[in-house]
Short mmCIF file of C-alpha atoms in Angstrom, two decimals:
data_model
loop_
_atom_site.label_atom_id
_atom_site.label_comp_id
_atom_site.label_asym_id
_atom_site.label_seq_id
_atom_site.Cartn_x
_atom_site.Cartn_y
_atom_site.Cartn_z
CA UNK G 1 6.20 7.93 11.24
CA UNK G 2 4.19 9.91 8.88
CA UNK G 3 6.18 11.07 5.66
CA UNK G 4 5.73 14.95 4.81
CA UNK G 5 4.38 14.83 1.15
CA UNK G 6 6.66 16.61 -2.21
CA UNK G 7 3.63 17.02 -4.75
CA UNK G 8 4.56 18.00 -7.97
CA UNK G 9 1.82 20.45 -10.07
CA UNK G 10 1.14 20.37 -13.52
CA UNK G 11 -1.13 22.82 -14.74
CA UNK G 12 -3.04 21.81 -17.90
CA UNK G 13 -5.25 22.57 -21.15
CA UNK G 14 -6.97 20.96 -23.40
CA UNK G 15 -5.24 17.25 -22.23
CA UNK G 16 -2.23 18.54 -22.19
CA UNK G 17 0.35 20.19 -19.59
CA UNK G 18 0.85 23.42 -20.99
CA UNK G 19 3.37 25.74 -18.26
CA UNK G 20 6.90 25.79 -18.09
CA UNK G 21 7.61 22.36 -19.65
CA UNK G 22 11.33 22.01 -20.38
CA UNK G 23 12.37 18.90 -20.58
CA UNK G 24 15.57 18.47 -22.94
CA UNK G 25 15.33 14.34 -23.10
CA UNK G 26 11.11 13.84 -23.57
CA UNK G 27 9.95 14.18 -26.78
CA UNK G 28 6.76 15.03 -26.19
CA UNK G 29 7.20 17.04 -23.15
CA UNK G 30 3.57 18.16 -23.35
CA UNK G 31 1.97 14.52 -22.46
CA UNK G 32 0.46 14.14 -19.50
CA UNK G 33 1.50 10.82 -19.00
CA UNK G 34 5.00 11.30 -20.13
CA UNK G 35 5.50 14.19 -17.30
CA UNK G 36 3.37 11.98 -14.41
CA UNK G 37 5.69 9.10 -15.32
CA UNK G 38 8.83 10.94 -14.61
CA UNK G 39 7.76 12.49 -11.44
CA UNK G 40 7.00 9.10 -10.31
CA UNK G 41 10.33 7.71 -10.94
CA UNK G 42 11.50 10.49 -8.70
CA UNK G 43 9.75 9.47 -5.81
CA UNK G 44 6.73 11.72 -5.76
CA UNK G 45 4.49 11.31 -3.38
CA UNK G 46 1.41 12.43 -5.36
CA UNK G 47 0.46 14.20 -8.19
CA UNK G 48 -1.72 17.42 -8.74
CA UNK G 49 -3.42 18.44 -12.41
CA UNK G 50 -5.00 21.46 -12.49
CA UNK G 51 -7.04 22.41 -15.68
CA UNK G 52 -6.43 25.71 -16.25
CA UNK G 53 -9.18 26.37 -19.35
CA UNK G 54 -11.63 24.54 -16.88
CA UNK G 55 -14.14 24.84 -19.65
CA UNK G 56 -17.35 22.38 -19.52
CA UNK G 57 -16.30 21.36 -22.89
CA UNK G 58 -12.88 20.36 -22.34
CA UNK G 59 -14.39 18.23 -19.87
CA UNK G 60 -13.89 14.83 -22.04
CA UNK G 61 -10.77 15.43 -22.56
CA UNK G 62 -9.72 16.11 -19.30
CA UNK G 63 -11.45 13.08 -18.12
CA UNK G 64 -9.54 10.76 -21.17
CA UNK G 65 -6.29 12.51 -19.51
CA UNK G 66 -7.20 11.43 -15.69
CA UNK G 67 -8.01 8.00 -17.32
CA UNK G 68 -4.48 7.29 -19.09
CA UNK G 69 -2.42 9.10 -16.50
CA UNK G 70 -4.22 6.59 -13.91
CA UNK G 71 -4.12 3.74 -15.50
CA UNK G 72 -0.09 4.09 -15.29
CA UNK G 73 0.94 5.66 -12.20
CA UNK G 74 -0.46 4.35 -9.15
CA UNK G 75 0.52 7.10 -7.08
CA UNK G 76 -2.93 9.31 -5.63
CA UNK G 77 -3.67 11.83 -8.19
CA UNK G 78 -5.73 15.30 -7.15
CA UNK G 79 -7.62 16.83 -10.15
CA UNK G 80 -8.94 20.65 -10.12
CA UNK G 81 -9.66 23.52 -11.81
CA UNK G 82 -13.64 24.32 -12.67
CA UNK G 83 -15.34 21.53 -10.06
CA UNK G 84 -18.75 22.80 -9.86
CA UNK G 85 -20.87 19.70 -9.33
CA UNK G 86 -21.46 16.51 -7.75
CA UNK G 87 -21.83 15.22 -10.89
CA UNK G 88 -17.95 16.47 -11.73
CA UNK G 89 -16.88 14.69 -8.83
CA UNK G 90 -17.74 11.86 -9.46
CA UNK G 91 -16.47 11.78 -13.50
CA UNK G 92 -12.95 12.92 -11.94
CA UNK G 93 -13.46 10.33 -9.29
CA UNK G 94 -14.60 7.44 -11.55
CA UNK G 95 -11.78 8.55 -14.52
CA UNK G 96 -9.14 7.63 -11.59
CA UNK G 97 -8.79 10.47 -9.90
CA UNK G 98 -8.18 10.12 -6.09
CA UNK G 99 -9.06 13.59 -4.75
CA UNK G 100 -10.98 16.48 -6.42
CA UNK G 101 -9.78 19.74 -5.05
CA UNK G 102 -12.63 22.37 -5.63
CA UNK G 103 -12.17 25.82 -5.34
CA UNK G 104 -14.77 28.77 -6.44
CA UNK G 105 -17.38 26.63 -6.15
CA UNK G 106 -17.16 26.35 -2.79
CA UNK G 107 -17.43 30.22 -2.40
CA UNK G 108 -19.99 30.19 -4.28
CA UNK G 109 -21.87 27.56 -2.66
CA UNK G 110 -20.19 26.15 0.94
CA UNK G 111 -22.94 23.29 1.33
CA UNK G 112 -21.76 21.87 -2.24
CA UNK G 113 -18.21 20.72 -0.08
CA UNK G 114 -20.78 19.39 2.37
CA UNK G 115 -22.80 17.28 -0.66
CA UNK G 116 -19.50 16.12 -2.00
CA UNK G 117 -17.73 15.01 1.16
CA UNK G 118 -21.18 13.22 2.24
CA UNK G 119 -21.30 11.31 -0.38
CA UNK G 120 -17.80 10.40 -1.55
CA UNK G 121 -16.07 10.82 1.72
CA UNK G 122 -13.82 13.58 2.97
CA UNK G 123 -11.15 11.62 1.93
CA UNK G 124 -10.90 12.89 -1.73
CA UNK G 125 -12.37 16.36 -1.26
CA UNK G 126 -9.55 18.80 -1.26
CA UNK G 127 -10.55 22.31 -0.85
CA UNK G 128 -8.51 25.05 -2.85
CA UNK G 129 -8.14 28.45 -1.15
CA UNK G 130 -6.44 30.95 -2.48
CA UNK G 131 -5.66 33.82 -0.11
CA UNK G 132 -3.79 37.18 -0.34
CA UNK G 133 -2.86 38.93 2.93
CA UNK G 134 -4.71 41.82 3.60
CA UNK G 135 -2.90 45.31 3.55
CA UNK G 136 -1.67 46.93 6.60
CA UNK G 137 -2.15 43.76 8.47
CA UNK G 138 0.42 44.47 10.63
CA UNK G 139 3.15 41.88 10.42
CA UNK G 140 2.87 40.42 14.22
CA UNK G 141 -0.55 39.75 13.34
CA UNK G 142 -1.58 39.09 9.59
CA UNK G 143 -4.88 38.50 7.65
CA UNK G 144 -5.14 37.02 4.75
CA UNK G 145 -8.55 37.17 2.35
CA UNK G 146 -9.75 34.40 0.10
CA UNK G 147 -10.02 35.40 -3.73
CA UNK G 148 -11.47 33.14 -6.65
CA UNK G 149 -11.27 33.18 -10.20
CA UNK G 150 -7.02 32.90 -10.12
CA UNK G 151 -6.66 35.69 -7.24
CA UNK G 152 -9.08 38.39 -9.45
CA UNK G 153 -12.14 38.59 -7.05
CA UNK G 154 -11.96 39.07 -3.77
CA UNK G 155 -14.59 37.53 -1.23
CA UNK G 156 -14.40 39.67 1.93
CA UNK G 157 -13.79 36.12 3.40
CA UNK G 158 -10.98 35.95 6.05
CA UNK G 159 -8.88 33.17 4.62
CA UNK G 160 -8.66 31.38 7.97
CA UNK G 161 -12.21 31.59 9.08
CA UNK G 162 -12.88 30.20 6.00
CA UNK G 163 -10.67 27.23 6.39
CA UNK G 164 -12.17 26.07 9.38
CA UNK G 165 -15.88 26.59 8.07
CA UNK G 166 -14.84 24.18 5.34
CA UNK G 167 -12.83 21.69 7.62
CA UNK G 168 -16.61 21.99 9.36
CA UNK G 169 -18.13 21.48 6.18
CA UNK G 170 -16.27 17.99 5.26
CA UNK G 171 -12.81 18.75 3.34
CA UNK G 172 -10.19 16.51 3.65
CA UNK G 173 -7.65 18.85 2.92
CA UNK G 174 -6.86 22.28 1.84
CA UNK G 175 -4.59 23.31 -0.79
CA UNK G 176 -2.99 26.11 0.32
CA UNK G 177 -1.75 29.37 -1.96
CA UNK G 178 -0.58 32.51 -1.17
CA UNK G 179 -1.30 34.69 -4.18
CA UNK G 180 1.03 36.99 -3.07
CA UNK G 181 3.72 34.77 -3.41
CA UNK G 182 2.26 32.81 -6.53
CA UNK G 183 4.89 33.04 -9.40
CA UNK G 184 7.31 35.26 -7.19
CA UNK G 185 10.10 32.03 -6.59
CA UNK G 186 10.86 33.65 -3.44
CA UNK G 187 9.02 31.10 -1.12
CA UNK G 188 5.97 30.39 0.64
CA UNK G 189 3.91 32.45 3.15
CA UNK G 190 5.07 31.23 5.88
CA UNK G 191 3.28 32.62 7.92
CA UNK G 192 -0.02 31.71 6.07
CA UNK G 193 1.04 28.19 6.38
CA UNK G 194 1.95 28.06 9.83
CA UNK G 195 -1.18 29.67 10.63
CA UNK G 196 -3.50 27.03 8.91
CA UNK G 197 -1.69 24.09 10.09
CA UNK G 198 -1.49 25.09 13.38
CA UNK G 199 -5.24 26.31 13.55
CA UNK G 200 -6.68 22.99 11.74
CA UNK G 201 -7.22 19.68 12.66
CA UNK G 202 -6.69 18.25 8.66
CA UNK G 203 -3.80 18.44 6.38
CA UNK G 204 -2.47 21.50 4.60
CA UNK G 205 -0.73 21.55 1.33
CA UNK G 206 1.18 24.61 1.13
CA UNK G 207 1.57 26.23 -2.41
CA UNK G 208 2.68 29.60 -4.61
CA UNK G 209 5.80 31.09 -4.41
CA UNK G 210 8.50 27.75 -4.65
CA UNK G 211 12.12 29.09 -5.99
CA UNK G 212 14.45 26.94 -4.51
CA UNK G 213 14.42 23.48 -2.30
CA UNK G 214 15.03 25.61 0.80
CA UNK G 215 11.76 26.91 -0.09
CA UNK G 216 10.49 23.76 0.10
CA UNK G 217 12.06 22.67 3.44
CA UNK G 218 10.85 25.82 4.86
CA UNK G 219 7.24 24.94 4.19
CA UNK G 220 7.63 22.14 6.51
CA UNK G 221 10.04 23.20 8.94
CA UNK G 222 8.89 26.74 9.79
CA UNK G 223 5.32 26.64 7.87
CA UNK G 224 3.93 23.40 9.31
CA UNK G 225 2.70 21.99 6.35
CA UNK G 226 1.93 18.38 5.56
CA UNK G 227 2.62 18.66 1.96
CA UNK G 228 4.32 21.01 -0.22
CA UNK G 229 3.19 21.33 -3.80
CA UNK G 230 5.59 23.13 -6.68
CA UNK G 231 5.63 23.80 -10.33
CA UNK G 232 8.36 25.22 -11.79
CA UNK G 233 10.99 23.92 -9.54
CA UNK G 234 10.72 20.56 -11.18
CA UNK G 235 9.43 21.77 -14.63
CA UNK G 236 12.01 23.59 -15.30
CA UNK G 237 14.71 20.64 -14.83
CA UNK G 238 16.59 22.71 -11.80
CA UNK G 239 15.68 20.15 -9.28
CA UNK G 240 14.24 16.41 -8.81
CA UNK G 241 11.50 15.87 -6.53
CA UNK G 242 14.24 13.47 -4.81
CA UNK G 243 16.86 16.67 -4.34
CA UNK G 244 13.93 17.95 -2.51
CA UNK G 245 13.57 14.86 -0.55
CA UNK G 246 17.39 14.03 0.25
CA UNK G 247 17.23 18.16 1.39
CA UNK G 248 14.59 17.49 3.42
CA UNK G 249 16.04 14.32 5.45
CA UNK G 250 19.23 16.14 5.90
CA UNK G 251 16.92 18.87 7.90
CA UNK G 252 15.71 15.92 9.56
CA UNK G 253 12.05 15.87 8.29
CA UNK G 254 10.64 12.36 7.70
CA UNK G 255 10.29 11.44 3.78
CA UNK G 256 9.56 8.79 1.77
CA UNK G 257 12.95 7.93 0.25
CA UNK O 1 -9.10 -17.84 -13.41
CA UNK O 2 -10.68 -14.46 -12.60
CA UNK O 3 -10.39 -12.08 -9.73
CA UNK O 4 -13.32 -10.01 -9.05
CA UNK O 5 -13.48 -6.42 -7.17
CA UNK O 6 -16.91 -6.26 -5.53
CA UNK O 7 -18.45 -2.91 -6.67
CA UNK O 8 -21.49 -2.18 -4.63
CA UNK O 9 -22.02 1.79 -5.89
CA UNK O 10 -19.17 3.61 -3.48
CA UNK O 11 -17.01 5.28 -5.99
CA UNK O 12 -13.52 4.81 -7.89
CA UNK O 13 -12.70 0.84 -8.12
CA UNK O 14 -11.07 2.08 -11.54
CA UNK O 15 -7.26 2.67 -9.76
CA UNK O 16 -7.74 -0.92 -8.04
CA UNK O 17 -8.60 -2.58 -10.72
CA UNK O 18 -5.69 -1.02 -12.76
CA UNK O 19 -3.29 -2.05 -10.41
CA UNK O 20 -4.48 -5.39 -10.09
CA UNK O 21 -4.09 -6.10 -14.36
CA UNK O 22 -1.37 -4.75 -14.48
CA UNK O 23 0.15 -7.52 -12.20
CA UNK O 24 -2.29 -9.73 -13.19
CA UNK O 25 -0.17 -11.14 -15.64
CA UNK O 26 -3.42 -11.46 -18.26
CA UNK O 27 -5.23 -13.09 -15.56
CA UNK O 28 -8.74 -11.44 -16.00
CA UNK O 29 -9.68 -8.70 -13.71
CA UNK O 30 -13.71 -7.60 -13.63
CA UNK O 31 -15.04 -5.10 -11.53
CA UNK O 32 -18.56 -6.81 -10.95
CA UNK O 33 -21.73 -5.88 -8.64
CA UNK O 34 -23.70 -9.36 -9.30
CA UNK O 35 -23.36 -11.82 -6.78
CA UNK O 36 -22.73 -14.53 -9.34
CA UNK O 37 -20.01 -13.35 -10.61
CA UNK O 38 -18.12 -12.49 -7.22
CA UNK O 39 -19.32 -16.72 -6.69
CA UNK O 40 -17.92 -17.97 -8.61
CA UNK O 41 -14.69 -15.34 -9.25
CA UNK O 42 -11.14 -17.70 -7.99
CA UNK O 43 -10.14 -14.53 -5.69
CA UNK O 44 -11.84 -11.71 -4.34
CA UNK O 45 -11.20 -7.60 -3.89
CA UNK O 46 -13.35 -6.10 -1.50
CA UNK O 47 -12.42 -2.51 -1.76
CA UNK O 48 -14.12 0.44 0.28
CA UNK O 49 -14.07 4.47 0.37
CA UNK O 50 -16.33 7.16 1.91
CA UNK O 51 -18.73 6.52 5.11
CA UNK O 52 -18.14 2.87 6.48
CA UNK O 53 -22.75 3.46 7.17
CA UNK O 54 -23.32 4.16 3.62
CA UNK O 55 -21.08 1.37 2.15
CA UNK O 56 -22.54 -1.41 4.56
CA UNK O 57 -26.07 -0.05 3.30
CA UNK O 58 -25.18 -0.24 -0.82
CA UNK O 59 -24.15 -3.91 0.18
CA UNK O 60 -27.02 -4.61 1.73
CA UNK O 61 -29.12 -3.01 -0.70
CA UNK O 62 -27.04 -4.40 -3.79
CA UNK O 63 -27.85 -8.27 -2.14
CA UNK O 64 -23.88 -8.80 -2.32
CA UNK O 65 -23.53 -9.32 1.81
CA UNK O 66 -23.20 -12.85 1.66
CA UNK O 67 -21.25 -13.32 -1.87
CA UNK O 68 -19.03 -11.47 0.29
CA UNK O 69 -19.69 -13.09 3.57
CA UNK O 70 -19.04 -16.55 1.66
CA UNK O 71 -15.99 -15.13 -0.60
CA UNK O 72 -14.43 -13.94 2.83
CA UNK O 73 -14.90 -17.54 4.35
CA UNK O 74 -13.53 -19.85 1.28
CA UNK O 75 -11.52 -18.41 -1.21
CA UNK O 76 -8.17 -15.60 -1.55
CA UNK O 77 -9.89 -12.85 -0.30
CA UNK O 78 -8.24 -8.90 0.14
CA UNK O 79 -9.90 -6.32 2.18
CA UNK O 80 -8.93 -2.70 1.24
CA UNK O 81 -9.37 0.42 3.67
CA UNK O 82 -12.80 0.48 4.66
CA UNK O 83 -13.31 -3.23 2.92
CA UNK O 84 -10.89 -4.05 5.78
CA UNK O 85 -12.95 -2.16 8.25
CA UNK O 86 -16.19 -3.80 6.94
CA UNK O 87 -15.25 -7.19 8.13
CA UNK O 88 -14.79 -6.13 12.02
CA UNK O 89 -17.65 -6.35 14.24
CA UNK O 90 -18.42 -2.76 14.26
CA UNK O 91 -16.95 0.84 13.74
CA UNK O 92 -17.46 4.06 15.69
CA UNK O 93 -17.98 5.93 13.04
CA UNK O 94 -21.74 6.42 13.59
CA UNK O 95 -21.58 3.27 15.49
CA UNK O 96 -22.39 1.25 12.74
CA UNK O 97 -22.31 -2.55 12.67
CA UNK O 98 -19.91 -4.50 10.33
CA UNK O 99 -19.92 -7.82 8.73
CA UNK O 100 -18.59 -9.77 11.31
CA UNK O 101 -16.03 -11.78 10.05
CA UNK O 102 -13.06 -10.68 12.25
CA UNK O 103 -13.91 -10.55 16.21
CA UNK O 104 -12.81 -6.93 16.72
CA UNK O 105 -14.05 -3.06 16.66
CA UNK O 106 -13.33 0.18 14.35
CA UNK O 107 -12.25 3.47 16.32
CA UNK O 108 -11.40 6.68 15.64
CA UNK O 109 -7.67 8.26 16.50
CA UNK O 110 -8.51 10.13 19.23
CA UNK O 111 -7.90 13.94 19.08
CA UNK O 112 -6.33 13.63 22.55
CA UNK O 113 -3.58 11.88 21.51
CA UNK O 114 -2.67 13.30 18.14
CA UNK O 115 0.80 14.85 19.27
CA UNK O 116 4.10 13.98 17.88
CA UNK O 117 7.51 13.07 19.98
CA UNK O 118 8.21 16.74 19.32
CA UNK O 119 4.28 17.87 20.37
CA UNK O 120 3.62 18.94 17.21
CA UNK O 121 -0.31 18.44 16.12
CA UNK O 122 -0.80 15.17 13.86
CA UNK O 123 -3.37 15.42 11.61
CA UNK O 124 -6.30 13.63 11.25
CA UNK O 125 -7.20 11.96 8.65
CA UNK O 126 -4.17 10.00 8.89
CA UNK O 127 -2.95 10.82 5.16
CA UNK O 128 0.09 10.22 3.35
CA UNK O 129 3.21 7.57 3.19
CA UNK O 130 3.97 5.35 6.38
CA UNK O 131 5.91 2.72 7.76
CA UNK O 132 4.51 -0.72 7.63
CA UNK O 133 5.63 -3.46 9.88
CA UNK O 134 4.80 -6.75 9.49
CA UNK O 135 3.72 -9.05 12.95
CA UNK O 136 4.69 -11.88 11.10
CA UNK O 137 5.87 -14.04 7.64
CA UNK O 138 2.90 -13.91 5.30
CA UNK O 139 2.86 -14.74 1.35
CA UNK O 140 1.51 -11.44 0.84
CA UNK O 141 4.64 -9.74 2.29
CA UNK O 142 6.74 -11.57 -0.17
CA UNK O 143 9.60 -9.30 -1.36
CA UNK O 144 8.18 -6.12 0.66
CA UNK O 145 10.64 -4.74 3.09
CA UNK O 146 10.04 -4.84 6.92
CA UNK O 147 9.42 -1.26 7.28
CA UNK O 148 8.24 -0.30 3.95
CA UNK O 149 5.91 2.91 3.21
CA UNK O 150 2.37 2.26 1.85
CA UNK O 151 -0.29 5.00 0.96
CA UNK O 152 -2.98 5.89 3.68
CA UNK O 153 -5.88 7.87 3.98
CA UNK O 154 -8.28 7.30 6.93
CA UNK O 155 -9.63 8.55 10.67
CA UNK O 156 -10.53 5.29 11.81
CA UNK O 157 -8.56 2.24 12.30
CA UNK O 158 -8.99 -1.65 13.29
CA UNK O 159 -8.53 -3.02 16.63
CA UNK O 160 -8.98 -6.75 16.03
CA UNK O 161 -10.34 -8.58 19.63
CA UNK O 162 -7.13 -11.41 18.90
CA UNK O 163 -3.83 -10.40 18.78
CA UNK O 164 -3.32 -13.19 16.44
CA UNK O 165 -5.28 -11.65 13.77
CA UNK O 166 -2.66 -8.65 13.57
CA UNK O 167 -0.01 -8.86 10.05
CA UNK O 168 0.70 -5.69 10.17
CA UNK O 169 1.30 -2.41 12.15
CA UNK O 170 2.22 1.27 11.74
CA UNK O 171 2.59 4.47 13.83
CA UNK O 172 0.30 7.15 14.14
CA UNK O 173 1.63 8.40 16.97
CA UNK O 174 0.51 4.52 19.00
CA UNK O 175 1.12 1.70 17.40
CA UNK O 176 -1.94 0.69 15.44
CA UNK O 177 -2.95 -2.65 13.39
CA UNK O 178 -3.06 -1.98 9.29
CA UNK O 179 -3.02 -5.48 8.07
CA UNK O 180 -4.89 -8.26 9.53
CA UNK O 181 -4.57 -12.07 8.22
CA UNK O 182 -6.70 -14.78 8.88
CA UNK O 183 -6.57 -18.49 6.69
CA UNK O 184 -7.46 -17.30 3.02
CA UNK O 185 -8.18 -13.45 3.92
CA UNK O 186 -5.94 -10.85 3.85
CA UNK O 187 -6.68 -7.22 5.04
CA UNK O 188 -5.45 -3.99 4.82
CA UNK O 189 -5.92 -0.45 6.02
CA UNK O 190 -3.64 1.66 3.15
CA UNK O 191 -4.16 1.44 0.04
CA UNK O 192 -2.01 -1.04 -2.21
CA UNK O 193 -3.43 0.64 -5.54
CA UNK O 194 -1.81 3.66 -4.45
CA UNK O 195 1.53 2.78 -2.98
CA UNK O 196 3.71 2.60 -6.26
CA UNK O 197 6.04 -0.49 -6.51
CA UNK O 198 5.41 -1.98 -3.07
CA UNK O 199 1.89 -1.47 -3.65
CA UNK O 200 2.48 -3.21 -6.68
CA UNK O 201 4.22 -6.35 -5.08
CA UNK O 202 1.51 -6.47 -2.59
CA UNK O 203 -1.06 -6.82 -5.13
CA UNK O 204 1.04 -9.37 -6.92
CA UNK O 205 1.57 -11.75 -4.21
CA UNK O 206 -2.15 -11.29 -3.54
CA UNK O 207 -2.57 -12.72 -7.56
CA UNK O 208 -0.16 -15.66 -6.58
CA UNK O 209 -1.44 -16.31 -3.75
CA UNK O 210 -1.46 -20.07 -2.66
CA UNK O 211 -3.92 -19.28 0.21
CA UNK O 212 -5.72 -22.17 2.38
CA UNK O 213 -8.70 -23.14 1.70
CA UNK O 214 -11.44 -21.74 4.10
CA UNK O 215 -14.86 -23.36 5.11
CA UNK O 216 -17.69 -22.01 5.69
CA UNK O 217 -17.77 -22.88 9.33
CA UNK O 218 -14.79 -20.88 10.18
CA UNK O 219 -15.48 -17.18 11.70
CA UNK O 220 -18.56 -17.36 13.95
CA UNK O 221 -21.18 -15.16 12.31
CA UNK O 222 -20.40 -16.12 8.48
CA UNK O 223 -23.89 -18.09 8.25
#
């Protein structure tokens, strides 16, 4: 059967990962390839780079990055952070990358997830939603809202209307974070998750809030997801993306081992 | 000796080609969209992404339909996700014809079935690492597992009209065909470029290939 999906995160800047890199044995613990290399002699399953500067001038140098990192691992690689145009698709797409995952620009324009899944496929369009749950929700029945720009604007979207319009609209997949739980290490939204996956049809990542590999499990197990993507879990040395796994098949949830 | 990976306009060939030199073993690698060069390449790489109606029109309109159709019919030739798909007689998605090479049709997993032993929802597309079983001994299962996980993104899968024609299989929840094999041509559904060290191995046995030599006869509608 299907495998559930560990997807390591590295966020970077300027062609280079830039948070919580700890590594005590890589010298350059900053190279992109150096850090994709290792997670892929763990076993992950994929990769995801997000460029956190996401400025149009970086853009060279975030393409040169997608071109080395590619041209070594040949695991799928997802590349986001500042997608605004068909034409950025397709330099992600054509530097190696497998999926672009898209995020404000989709908010800001729905029929440009449309454009891009119509003409590249919905294969490698990955939408990004970032939703916070919406206060006094009461707990039997949560909302959640979708915010942009790193969880500072809100939308007045409801985060799971919004993932079905862009299911609708051609994405292949949605990355998944709670921005409530974003940085906390105290585990995913669970009930976010569970809500998605059980409400769409296409695969949900689940992201933001990763402390632990129970964490982890959970987002499968209770949340539903597909995938499960963390940062510091692995950045930070605690824990191999093939403790996660060998956690994982002991909770008997199908992995790539 | 060169291998050529037709490129007729439909995205990334970058990560195949990749893969392929680095198993190539300095044996060139050129990612070409003129019909001479795919003629006269030793083996072929007929990858595929996006709408299976778009990339049969780029071939059309690109004039590489029968380097490919001739490629497919004589020399080591590899299909690739919807490069597999292109070869069957047609596909559901928006019932569009294929090439013809393999008797056989396209189809979608159908939402009706999509539940798990457990009756869980399974997602469609069908993405992610999964079992591949192999129907049979084949050179380009050397040194791959019975078994072994490959990468797969897709919503539509082959259902080849001979049972003969089937390498391999996976689950998804049925059992459905992911490799097909016929004299020099080779098929398959995931992506090899992807699938880290098996992938790998799959793409080198497809370099070493000693495949038989195919006319032009064989296949019915390769004229």
């Amino acid at each position: 059967m299907l495998a559930r999906r560990i997807i390591p995160c590295l966020d970077v800047a300027g062609g280079r990962v830039v948070k919580g890199v700890n590594f005590v044995d890589l010298r350059d613990a900053g190279d992109p390839v150096e850090v994709a290399r290792r997670y892929d002699a763990q076993g992950a399953d994929e990769l995801t780079f997000l460029d956190i500067t996401a400025s149009s001038d970086e853009r060279g140098t975030l393409l040169s990055m997608v071109e080395a990192v590619a041209a070594e691992v040949f695991i799928p690689l997802t590349v986001g952070g500042g997608v605004r145009t068909v034409a950025d698709v397709r330099a992600l797409l054509n530097a190696g990358a497998d999926k672009v995952s898209i995020n404000t620009a989709a908010v800001q324009s729905p029929a440009f997830v449309e454009e891009a899944a119509g003409r590249y496929g919905s294969q490698c369009i990955v939408v990004a939603v970032d939703a916070k749950r919406v206060p006094g929700t009461p707990d039997d029945a949560p909302r959640w809202e979708v915010f942009t720009h790193g969880g500072r604007r809100a939308t007045g979207l409801d985060a799971l209307d919004w993932g079905r319009r862009m299911q609708a609209n051609g994405a292949g997949e949605i990355l998944l974070t709670s921005m409530d739980r974003d940085g906390t290490r105290v585990g995913f939204d669970l009930a976010l998750t569970r809500a998605f996956s059980d409400a769409l049809s296409i695969p949900i990542i689940a992201s933001g809030g990763v402390g632990s590999i129970a964490d982890m499990v959970e987002g499968v197990t209770i949340g539903h997801a597909d995938a499960v993507l963390a940062a510091s879990i692995f950045h930070y040395g605690e824990h191999t993306v093939g403790d996660v796994k060998r956690a994982m098949a002991a909770a008997g949830v199908e992995v790539r081992l | 000796m060169t291998i050529a990976v037709v490129d007729y306009g439909m995205g990334n060939l970058r990560s195949v080609a990749k893969a392929l030199e680095h198993v190539a073993d300095g044996v060139p690698v050129v990612v070409s969209d003129d019909p001479a060069v795919i003629a006269s390449a030793d083996r072929v790489v007929f990858p595929g992404q996006g709408a299976m109606r778009d990339c049969m029109r780029e071939l059309q309109a690109r004039n590489l339909r029968s380097a490919v159709l001739e490629a497919a019919a004589t020399r080591p030739f590899l299909g690739i996700c919807i490069g597999l798909q292109m070869l069957f007689d047609r596909s559901e998605e928006a019932d569009t014809p294929g090439l013809g090479v393999l008797p056989g049709e396209v189809l979608r997993f159908p939402e009706s079935d999509m539940v798990d032993a457990a009756g869980g929802r399974l997602k469609v597309p069908h993405m992610g690492w999964n079992e591949v079983y192999q129907s049979e001994p084949h050179p380009m299962w050397n040194g791959i597992p019975d078994g072994t996980r490959f990468y797969f993104v897709h919503s539509y899968f082959p259902q080849p009209a001979r049972p003969d024609l089937v390498a391999g299989f996976s689950h998804y929840p049925f059992p459905f065909c992911c490799a097909v094999a016929r004299g020099n041509l080779f098929a398959v559904q995931f992506h090899p470029e992807k699938s880290h060290r098996a992938g790998l191995q799959l793409l080198a046995n497809f370099v070493q290939w000693n495949a038989p030599a195919g006319t032009l006869t064989e296949g019915a509608t390769c004229s």
